[in-house]
Amino acid sequence: MNIVLIGFMGSGKTTVGKKLAAGMGYTFLDTDQYIEERAGMKISEIFSRKGEAAFRELESLALKEIAGMDGCVVSTGGGLPMREENRKLLKQIGMVIYLDAVEETLWKRLADDRSRPLLRGEDPRGKIHTLLSERAPVYGHMADHVIPVDGRQAGDIAAEIEIIVKSA
Ligand code: S3P
């Protein structure tokens, strides 16, 4: 049994996930970090050298490997649940928690971010708007639990998830 965190870039999956894993005695795993370690390259480098399509293949591959693990909090890249095969696998491996943030919150957190290749274009705010409109329904539909995160501390969010998991 694992706990899977999904949500948009900047929704706090990594920060919350680390706290949750520490509190529950689970192993923390981040799909982006997993991919970077195996590829020996940063995500931004994979995008620039190989392209987004290649990154998406690496993402599905990483998830297949991670799916064999147990007792993990798995923090997923924001685009990972957009593939149906990935959604199926995520549902199989654990309880899926969607960290739900409004666009304003995401923009505040991402405006100065230089690490996300998808936001490096001319209009990052517009890109967030478009991607969020496509993705939010998908996240919400597949999640076992939706946790609003706007204006909240990571520790409080992790504590709420811990209660949900323990009472399941
Ligand atoms: C992406 C989100 C990133 C990373 C990559 C693509 C996306 O992960 O996987 O830059 O498509 O939303 P985070 O959600 O952890 O930022």
XYZ file of C-alpha atoms in Angstrom, residues 25-134:
110
model
C 7.276 6.110 8.669
C 6.857 5.660 4.901
C 9.556 6.072 2.256
C 9.300 9.279 0.243
C 9.592 8.949 -3.533
C 9.370 11.704 -6.102
C 8.906 10.659 -9.730
C 10.902 13.638 -11.050
C 13.799 12.908 -8.720
C 13.640 9.215 -9.656
C 13.838 10.101 -13.357
C 16.675 12.587 -12.832
C 18.746 10.033 -10.909
C 18.304 7.360 -13.563
C 18.861 9.676 -16.518
C 21.742 11.498 -14.823
C 20.145 14.738 -16.020
C 17.875 17.434 -14.638
C 14.261 17.428 -15.871
C 14.906 20.723 -17.689
C 17.861 19.129 -19.492
C 15.772 16.109 -20.510
C 13.164 18.473 -21.978
C 15.722 20.572 -23.854
C 17.863 17.695 -25.129
C 15.262 14.992 -25.767
C 11.916 16.772 -25.790
C 8.724 16.473 -23.776
C 7.577 13.266 -25.504
C 10.761 11.480 -24.394
C 10.269 12.788 -20.865
C 6.704 11.411 -20.807
C 8.049 7.972 -21.799
C 10.608 8.115 -18.990
C 7.815 9.125 -16.627
C 5.680 6.080 -17.491
C 8.727 3.844 -17.218
C 9.624 5.254 -13.809
C 6.074 4.731 -12.606
C 6.129 1.076 -13.666
C 9.258 0.569 -11.556
C 7.872 2.479 -8.604
C 4.642 0.470 -8.813
C 6.502 -2.565 -7.470
C 7.299 -0.784 -4.218
C 5.360 -0.694 -0.996
C 5.046 1.652 1.972
C 5.882 4.756 -0.048
C 4.525 8.255 -0.343
C 4.799 8.847 -4.089
C 4.884 12.460 -5.224
C 4.081 12.625 -8.944
C 5.012 15.148 -11.641
C 2.059 17.390 -12.488
C 1.629 15.940 -15.982
C 1.949 12.284 -15.029
C -1.769 11.581 -14.408
C -2.643 12.833 -17.895
C -1.861 9.438 -19.441
C -4.522 6.814 -18.932
C -2.010 3.997 -18.415
C -0.402 6.056 -15.653
C -3.751 6.737 -13.995
C -4.561 3.009 -13.952
C -1.244 2.212 -12.335
C -1.540 4.993 -9.752
C -4.977 3.747 -8.726
C -3.612 0.218 -8.363
C -0.663 1.095 -6.178
C -2.344 3.153 -3.511
C -4.657 5.805 -2.223
C -4.646 8.816 -4.542
C -4.716 12.247 -2.907
C -5.177 15.388 -5.004
C -3.617 18.556 -3.604
C -6.047 21.104 -5.011
C -4.808 24.688 -5.381
C -6.471 27.589 -7.209
C -4.676 29.326 -10.068
C -3.804 32.379 -7.966
C -1.965 30.252 -5.392
C -0.066 28.402 -8.095
C 0.927 31.619 -9.837
C 2.232 33.102 -6.578
C 4.418 30.041 -6.088
C 5.510 29.577 -9.687
C 5.970 33.135 -10.982
C 9.700 33.197 -10.173
C 10.334 29.522 -10.816
C 13.008 28.719 -13.394
C 13.126 24.956 -12.932
C 9.935 24.022 -14.780
C 10.487 23.813 -18.532
C 6.771 24.069 -19.329
C 6.675 27.559 -17.808
C 9.646 28.992 -19.662
C 7.638 30.439 -22.551
C 6.393 33.983 -23.138
C 3.210 33.684 -21.088
C 3.699 31.425 -18.070
C 0.524 32.669 -16.393
C -1.529 31.806 -19.489
C 0.173 28.426 -19.661
C -0.762 27.689 -16.054
C -4.349 28.701 -16.831
C -4.581 26.433 -19.887
C -2.876 23.433 -18.311
C -4.862 23.751 -15.096
C -8.175 23.844 -16.998
C -7.187 20.647 -18.798
